[in-house]
Coordinates of N, CA and C in Angstrom, one line a residue:
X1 N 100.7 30.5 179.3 CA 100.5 30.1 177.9 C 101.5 29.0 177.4
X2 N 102.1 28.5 178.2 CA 103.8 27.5 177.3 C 103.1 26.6 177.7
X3 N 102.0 26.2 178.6 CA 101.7 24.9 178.7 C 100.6 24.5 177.0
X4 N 100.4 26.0 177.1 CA 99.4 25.3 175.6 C 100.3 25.7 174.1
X5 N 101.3 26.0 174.2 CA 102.1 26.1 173.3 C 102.9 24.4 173.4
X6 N 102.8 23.9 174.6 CA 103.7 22.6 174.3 C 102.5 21.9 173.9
X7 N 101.6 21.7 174.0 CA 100.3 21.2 173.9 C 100.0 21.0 172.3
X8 N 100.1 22.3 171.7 CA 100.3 22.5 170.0 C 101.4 22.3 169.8
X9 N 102.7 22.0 170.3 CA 103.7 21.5 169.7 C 103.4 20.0 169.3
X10 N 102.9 19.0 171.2 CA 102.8 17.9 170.7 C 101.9 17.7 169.6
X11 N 101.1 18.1 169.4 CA 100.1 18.3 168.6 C 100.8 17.6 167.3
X12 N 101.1 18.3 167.0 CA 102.3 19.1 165.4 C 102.8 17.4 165.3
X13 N 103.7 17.2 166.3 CA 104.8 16.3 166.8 C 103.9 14.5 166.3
X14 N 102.8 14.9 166.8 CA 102.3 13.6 167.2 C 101.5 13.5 165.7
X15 N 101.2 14.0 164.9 CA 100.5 14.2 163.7 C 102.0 13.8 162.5
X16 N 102.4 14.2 162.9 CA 104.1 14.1 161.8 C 104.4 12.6 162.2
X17 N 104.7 12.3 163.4 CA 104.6 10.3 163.5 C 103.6 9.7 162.9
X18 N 102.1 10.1 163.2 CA 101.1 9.4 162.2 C 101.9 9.5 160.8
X19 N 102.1 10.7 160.1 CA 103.1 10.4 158.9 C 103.6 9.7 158.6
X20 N 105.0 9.7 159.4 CA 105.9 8.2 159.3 C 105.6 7.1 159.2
X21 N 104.2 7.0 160.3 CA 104.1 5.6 160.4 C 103.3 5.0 158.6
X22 N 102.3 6.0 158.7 CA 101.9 5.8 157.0 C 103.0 5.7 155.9
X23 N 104.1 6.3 155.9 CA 104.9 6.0 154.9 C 105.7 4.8 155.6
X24 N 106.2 3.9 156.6 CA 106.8 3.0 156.5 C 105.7 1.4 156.1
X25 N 104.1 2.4 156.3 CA 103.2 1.3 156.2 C 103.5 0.9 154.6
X26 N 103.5 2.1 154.2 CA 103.5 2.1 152.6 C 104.8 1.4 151.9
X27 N 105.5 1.5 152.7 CA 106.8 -0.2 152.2 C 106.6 -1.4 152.8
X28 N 106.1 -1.0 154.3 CA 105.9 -2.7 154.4 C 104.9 -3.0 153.8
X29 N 103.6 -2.9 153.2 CA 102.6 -3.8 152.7 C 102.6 -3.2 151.3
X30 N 103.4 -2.4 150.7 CA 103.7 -2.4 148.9 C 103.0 -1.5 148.3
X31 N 102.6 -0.8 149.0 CA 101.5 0.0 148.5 C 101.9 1.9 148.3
X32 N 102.3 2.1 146.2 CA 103.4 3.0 146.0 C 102.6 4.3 146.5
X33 N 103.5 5.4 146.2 CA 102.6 6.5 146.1 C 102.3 6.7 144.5
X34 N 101.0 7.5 144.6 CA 100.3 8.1 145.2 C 99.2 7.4 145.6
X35 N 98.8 5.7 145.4 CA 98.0 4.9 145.9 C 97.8 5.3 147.5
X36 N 96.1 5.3 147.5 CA 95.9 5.4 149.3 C 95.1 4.1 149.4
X37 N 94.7 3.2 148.6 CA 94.7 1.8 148.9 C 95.2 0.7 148.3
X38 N 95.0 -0.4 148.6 CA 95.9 -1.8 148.4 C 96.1 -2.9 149.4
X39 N 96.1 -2.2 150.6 CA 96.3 -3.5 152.0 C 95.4 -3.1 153.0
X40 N 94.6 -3.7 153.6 CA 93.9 -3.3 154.9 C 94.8 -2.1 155.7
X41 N 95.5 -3.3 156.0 CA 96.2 -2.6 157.5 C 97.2 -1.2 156.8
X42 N 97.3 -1.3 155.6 CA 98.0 0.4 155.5 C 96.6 1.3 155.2
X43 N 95.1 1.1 154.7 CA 95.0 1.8 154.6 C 93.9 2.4 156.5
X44 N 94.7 1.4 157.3 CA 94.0 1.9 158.9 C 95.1 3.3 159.2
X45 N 96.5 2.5 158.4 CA 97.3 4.0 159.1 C 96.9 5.2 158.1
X46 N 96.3 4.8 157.0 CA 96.3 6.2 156.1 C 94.6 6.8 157.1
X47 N 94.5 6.0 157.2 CA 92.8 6.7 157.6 C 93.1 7.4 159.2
X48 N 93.9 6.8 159.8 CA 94.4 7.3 161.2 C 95.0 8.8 161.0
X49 N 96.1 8.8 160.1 CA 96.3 10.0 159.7 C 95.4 11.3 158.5
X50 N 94.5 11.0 158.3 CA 93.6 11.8 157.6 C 92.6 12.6 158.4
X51 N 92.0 11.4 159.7 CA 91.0 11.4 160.8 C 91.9 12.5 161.5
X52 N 93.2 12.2 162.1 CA 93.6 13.8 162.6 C 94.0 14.4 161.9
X53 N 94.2 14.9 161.3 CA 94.2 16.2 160.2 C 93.1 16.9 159.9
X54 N 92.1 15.9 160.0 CA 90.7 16.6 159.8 C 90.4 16.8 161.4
X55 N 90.8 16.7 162.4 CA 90.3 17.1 164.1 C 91.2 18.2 164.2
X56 N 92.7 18.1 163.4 CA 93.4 19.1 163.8 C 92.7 20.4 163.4
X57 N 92.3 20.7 162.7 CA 91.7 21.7 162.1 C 90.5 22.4 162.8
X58 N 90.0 21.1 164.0 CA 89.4 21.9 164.9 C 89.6 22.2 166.1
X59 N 90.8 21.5 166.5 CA 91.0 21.1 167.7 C 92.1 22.2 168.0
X60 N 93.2 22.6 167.4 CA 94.3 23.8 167.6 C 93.2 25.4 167.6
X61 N 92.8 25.7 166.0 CA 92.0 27.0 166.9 C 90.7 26.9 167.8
X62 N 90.4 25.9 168.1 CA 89.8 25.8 168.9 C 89.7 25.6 170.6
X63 N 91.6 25.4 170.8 CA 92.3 24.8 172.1 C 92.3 26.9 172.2
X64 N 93.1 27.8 171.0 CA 93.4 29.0 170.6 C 92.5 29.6 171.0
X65 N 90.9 29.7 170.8 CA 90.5 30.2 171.3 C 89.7 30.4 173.1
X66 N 89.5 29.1 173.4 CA 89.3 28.8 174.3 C 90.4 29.3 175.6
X67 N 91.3 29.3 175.4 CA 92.4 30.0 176.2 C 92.2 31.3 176.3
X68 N 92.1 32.1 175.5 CA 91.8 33.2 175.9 C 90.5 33.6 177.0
X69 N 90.0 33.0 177.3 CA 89.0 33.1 178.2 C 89.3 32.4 179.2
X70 N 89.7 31.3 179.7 CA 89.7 30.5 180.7 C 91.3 30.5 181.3
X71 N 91.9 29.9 182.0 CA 93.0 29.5 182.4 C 93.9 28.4 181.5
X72 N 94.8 29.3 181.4 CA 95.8 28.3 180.3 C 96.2 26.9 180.8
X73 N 96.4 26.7 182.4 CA 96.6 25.3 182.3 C 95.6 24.7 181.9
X74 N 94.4 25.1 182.6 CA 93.6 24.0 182.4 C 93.1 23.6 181.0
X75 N 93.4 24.5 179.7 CA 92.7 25.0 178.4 C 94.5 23.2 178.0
X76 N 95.2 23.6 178.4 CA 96.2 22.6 178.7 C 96.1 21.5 179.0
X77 N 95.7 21.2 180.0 CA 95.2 19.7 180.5 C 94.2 18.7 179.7
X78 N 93.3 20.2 179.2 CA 92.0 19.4 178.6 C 92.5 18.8 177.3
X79 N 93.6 20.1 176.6 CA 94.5 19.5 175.1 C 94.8 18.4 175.3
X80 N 96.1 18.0 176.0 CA 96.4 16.6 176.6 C 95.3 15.6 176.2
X81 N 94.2 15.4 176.8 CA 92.9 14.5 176.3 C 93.0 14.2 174.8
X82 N 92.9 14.7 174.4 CA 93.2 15.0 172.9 C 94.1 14.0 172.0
X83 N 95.6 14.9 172.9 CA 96.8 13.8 172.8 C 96.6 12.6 173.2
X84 N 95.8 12.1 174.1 CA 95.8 11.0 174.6 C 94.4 10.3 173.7
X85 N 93.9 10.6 173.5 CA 92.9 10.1 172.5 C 93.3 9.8 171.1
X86 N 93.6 10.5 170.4 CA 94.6 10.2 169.1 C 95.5 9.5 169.4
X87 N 96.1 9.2 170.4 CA 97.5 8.2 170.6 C 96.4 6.6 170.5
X88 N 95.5 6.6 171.3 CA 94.7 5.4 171.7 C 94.3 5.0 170.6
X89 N 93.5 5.7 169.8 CA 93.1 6.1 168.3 C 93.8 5.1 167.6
X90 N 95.3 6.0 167.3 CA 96.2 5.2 166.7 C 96.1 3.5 166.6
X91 N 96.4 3.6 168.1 CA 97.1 1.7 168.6 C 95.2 1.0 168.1
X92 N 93.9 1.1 168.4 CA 92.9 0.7 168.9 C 92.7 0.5 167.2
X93 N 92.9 1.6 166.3 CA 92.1 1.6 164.4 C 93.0 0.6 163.9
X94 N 94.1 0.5 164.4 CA 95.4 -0.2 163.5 C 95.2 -1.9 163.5
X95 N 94.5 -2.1 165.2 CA 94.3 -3.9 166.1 C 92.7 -4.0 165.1
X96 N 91.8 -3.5 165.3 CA 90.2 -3.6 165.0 C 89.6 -2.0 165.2
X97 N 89.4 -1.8 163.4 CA 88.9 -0.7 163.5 C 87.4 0.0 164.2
X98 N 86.7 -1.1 164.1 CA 85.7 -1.3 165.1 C 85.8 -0.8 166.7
X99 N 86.7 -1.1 167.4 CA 86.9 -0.5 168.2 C 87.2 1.1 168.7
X100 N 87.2 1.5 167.7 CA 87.5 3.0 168.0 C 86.6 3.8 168.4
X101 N 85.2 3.7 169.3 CA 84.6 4.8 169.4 C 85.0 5.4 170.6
X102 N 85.5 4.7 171.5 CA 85.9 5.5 172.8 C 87.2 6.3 172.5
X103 N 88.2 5.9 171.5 CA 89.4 6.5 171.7 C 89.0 7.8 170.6
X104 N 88.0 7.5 169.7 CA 87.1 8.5 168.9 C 86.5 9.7 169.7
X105 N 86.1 9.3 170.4 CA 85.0 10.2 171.6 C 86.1 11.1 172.4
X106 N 87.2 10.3 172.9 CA 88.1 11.2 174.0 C 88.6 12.0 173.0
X107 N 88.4 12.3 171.5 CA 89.2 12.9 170.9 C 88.6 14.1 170.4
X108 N 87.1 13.7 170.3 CA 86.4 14.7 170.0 C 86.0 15.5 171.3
X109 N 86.2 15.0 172.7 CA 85.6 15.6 174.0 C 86.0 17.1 174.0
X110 N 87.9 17.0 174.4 CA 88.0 18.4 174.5 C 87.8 19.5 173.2
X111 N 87.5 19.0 172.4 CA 86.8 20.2 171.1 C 85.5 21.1 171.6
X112 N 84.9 19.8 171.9 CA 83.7 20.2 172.3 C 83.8 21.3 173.5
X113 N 84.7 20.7 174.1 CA 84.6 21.2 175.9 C 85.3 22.9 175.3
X114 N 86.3 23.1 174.9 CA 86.9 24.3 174.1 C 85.7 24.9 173.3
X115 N 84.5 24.4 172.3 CA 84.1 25.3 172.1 C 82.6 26.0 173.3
X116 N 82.5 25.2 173.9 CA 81.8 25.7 175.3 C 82.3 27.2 175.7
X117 N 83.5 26.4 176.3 CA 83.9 27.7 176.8 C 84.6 28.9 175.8
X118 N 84.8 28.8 174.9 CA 84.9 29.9 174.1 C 83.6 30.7 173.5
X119 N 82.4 30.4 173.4 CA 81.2 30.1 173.4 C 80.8 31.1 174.5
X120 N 81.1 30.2 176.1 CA 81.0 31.5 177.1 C 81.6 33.2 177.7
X121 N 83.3 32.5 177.0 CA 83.5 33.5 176.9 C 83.5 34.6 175.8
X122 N 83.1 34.5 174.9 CA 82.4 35.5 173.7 C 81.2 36.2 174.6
X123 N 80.3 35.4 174.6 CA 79.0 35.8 175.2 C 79.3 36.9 176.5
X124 N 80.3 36.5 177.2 CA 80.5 37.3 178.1 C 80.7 38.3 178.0
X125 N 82.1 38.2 177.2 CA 82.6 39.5 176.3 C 81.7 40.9 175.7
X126 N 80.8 39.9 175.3 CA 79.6 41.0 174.0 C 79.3 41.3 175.4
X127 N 78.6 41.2 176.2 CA 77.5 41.3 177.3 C 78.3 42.6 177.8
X128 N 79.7 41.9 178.3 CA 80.2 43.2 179.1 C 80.6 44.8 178.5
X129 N 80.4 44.7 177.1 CA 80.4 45.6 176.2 C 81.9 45.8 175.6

């Protein structure tokens, strides 16, 4: 299980930099709080960090449950995807928002793939009584 506890850490980790990066966007292009528009390009970082916040919400209890059924690395590896999707995310919304459906897709995969198998393993569960 520490591989999916570091997995939810980066998680955490990598969501708190989207932060930063939104608040340093918010002095370089002038735009106070509590404004969420005013400049293009700060509102790609506001929208970057909203877009995971709203995945995080599916993506942690859903890495959470999926583990309990299957093998922790691999429930691990597939997190990772995740991280690596939101990182791509980031760099790809910030250059041309338009381009984000692939780094969109790798981000939404392992959700999907976690609720499969948590999905199977329920089903199993009930079955076996």
């Amino acid at each position: 299980m520490i591989w999916v506890d570091l997995v939810t850490l980066l998680a955490l980790v990598q969501f708190f930099l989207f932060a930063a990066a939104v608040s340093r966007a918010r002095v370089r292009y002038g735009v106070h709080a509590p404004a969420t528009t005013g400049h293009a390009t700060f509102e790609r970082y506001f929208r970057i960090h909203q877009n995971t916040l709203e995945l995080l919400v599916l993506f942690l209890p859903s890495m959470w449950l999926a583990v309990r059924y299957f093998f922790p690395t691999y429930i691990a590896a597939i997190g990772v995807l995740f991280l690596i999707g939101r990182a791509w995310y980031f760099f790809v919304y910030v250059g041309d928002p338009q381009k984000r459906t692939w780094s969109a897709a790798l981000s939404f995969l392992p959700i999907f793939i976690f609720w499969i198998i948590a999905a199977i393993g329920i089903v199993k569960s009930l079955l076996a009584g």
